[in-house]
One Martini backbone bead per residue (centre of mass of N, CA, C, O) as a GRO file, in nm:
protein
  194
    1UNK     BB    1   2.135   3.697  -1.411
    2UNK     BB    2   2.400   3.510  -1.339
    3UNK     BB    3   2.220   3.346  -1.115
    4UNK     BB    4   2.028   3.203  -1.282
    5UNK     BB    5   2.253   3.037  -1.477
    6UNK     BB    6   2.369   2.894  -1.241
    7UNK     BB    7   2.078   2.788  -1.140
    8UNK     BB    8   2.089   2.616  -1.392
    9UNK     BB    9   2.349   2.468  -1.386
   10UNK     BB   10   2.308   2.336  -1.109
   11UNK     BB   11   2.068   2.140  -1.184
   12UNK     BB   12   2.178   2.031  -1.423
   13UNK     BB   13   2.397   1.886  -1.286
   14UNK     BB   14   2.215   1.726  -1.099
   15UNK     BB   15   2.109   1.564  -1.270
   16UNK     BB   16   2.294   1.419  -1.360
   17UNK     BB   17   2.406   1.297  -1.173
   18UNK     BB   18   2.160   1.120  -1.093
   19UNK     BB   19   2.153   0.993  -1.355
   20UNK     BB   20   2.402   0.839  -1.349
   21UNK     BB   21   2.327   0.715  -1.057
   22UNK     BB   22   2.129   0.546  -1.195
   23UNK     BB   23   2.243   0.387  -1.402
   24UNK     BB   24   2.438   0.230  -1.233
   25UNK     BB   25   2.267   0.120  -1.041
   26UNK     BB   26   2.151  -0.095  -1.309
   27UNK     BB   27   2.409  -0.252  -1.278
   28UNK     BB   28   2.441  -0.228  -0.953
   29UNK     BB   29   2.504  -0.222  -0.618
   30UNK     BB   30   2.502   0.023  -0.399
   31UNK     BB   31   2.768  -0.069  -0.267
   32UNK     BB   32   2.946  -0.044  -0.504
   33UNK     BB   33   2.863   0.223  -0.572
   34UNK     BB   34   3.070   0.532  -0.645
   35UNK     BB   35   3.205   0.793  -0.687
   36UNK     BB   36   3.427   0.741  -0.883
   37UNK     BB   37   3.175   0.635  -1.081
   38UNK     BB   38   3.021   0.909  -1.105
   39UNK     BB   39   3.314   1.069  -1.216
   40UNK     BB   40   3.348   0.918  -1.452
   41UNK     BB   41   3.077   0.869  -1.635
   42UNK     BB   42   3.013   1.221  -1.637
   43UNK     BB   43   3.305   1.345  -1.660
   44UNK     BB   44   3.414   1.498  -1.351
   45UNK     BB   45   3.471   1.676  -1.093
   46UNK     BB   46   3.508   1.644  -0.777
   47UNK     BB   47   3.424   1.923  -0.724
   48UNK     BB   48   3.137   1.886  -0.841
   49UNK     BB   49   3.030   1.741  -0.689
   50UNK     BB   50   3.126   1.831  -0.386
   51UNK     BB   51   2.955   2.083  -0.429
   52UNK     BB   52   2.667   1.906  -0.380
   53UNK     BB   53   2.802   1.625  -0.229
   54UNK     BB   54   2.954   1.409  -0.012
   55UNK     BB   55   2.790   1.125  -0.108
   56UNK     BB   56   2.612   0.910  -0.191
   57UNK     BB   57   2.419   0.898  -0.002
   58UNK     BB   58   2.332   1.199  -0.031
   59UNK     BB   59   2.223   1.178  -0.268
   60UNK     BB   60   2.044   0.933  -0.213
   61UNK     BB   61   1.878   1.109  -0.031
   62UNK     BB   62   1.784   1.343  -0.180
   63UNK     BB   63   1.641   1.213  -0.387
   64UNK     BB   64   1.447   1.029  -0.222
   65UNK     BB   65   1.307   1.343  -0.049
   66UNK     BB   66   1.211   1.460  -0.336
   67UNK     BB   67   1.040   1.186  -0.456
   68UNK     BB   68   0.849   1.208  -0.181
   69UNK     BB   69   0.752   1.474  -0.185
   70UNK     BB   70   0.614   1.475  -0.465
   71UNK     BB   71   0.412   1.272  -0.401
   72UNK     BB   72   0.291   1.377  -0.148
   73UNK     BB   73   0.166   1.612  -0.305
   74UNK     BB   74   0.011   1.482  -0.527
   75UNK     BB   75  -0.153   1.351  -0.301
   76UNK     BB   76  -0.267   1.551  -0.120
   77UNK     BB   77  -0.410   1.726  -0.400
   78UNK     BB   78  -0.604   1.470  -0.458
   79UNK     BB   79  -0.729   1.477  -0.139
   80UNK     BB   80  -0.842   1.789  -0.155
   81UNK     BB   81  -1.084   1.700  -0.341
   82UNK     BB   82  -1.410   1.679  -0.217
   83UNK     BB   83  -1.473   1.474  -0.487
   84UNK     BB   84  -1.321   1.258  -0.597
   85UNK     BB   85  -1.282   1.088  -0.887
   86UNK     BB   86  -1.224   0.752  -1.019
   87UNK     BB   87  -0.990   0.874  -1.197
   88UNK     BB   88  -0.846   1.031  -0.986
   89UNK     BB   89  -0.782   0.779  -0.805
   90UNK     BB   90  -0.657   0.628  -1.006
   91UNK     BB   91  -0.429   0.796  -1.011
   92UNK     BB   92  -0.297   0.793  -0.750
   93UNK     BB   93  -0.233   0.464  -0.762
   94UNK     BB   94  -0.080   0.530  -1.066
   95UNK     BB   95   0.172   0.671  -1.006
   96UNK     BB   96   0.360   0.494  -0.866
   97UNK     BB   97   0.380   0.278  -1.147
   98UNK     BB   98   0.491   0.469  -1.363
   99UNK     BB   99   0.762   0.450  -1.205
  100UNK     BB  100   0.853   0.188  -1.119
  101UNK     BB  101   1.167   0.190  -1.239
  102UNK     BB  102   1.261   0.330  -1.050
  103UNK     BB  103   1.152   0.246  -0.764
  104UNK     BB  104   1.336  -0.029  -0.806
  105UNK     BB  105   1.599   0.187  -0.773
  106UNK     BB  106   1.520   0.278  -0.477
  107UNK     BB  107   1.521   0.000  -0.323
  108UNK     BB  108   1.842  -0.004  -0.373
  109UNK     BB  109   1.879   0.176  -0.156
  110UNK     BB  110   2.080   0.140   0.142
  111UNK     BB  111   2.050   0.316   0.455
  112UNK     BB  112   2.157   0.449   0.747
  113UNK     BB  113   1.849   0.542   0.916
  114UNK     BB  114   1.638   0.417   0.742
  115UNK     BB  115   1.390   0.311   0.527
  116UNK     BB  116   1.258   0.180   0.303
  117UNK     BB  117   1.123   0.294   0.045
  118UNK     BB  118   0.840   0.132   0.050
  119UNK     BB  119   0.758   0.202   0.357
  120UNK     BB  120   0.727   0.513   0.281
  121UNK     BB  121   0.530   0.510   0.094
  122UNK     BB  122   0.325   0.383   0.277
  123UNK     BB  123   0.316   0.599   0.478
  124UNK     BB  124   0.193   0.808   0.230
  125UNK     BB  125  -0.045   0.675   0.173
  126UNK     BB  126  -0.142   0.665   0.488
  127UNK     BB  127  -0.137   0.976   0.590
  128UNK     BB  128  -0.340   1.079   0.313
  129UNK     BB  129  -0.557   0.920   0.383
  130UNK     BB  130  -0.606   0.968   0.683
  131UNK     BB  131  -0.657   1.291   0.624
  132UNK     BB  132  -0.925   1.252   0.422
  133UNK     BB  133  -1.098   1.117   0.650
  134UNK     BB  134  -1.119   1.319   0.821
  135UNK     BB  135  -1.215   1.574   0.667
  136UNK     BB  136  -1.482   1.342   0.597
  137UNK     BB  137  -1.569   1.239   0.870
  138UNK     BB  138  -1.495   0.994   0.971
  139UNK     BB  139  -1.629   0.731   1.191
  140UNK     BB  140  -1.466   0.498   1.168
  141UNK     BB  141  -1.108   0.321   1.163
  142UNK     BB  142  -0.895   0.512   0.997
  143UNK     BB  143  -0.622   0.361   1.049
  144UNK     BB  144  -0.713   0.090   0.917
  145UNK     BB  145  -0.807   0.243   0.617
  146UNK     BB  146  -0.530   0.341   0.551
  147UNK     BB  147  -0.378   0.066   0.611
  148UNK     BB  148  -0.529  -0.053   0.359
  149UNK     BB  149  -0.462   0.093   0.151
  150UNK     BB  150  -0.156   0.105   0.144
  151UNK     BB  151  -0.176  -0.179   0.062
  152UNK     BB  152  -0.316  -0.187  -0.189
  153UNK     BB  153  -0.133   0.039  -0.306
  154UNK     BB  154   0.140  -0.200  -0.301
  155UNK     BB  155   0.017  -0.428  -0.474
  156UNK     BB  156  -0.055  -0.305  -0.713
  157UNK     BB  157   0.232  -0.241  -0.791
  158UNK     BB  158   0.346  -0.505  -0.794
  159UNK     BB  159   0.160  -0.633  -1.003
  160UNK     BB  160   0.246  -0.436  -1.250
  161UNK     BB  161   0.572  -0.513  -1.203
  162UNK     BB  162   0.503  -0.820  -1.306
  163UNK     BB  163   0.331  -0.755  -1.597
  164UNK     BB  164   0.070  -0.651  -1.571
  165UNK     BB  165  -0.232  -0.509  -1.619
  166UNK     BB  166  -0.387  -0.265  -1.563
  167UNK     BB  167  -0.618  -0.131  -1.393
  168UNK     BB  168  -0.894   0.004  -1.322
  169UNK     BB  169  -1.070   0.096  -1.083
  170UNK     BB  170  -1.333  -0.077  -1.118
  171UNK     BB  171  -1.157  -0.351  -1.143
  172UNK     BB  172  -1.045  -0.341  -0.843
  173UNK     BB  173  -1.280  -0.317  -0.666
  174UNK     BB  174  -1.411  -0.577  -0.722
  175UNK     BB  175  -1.187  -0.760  -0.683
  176UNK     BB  176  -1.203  -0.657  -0.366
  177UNK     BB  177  -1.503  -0.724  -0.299
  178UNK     BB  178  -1.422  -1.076  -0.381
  179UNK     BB  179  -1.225  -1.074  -0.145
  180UNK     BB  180  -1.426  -0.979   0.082
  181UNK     BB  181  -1.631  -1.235   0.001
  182UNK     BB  182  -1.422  -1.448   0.075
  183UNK     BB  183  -1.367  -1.402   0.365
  184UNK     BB  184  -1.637  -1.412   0.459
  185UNK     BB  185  -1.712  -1.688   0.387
  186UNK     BB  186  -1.418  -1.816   0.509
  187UNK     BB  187  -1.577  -1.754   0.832
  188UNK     BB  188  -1.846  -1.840   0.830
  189UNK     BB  189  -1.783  -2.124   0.780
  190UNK     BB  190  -1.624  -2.197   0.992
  191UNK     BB  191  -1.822  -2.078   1.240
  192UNK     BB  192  -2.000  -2.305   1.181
  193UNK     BB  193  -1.782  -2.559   1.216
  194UNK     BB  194  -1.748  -2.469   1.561
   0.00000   0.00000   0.00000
């Protein structure tokens, strides 16, 4: 039983501590912010920090490693349903920007030897859309369909990021259809004048 509480207060404490780290990150830039502010703000011991972490960097990996691996969870259980529906994909799409507020936190940390939150992001939904592709036989060029997916899910994030109302999926498939068929137009016609 024992292990368990510990168990218990480990998780706690491990929480908290990232609670106070995103909470400075909001404050400050991740350069300037330091252990020293992390354990002076949450009011613990150098000794309970270096418990659980070696320094700012180990933390902002842990958080970085596990906030990714739960999304690309997500997402490929729900490209796992044999048919999804487009409720269950603007789900997919719409997690994203749910967090928006922690993901432009996770923006501000620059690792060394890490790629940008934003660049893993994309390469998870372009993965994850990859796979699902393969399952469902798809026989055009799946390389080129997951990484347009993966673009149009990090545009639509920057898009509600910036203020804007969410779309439904069907009001967003529209756009993109809109945006396809200027696209056509605007080479035809070119080619036209050639």
């Amino acid at each position: 039983m024992k292990d368990k509480k510990t168990d218990a207060r480990v998780i706690k404490t491990k929480q908290r501590i990232e609670t106070t780290f995103l909470k400075l990150l909001e404050e400050m830039p991740f350069e300037k912010l330091t252990t020293s502010l992390i354990i002076k703000e949450y009011l613990i011991s150098k000794g309970t920090f270096y418990a659980h972490y070696l320094d700012k960097y180990d933390l902002a990996e842990q958080l970085l490693d596990r906030e990714l691996e739960v999304f690309e969870s997500l997402l490929t259980q729900r490209f796992e349903n044999t048919n999804p529906s487009l409720d269950q994909l603007s789900e997919i799409v719409s997690k994203a920007f749910q967090e928006s507020q922690l993901f432009s936190l996770y923006e501000k940390i620059n690792l060394p030897n890490r790629q940008p939150f934003d660049l893993e992001l994309r390469s998870i939904y372009q993965k994850a859309y990859f796979h699902r592709l393969q399952q469902v036989g798809y026989q055009g060029n799946a390389t080129l369909q997951a990484l347009l997916f993966s673009s149009v899910a990090m545009a639509y994030i920057s898009y509600v990021r910036q203020g804007h109302d969410p779309l439904s999926l069907p009001e967003l498939v529209t756009e993109l259809n809109q945006s396809s068929d200027h696209l056509q137009h605007s080479f035809s016609k070119e080619t036209r004048q050639k």
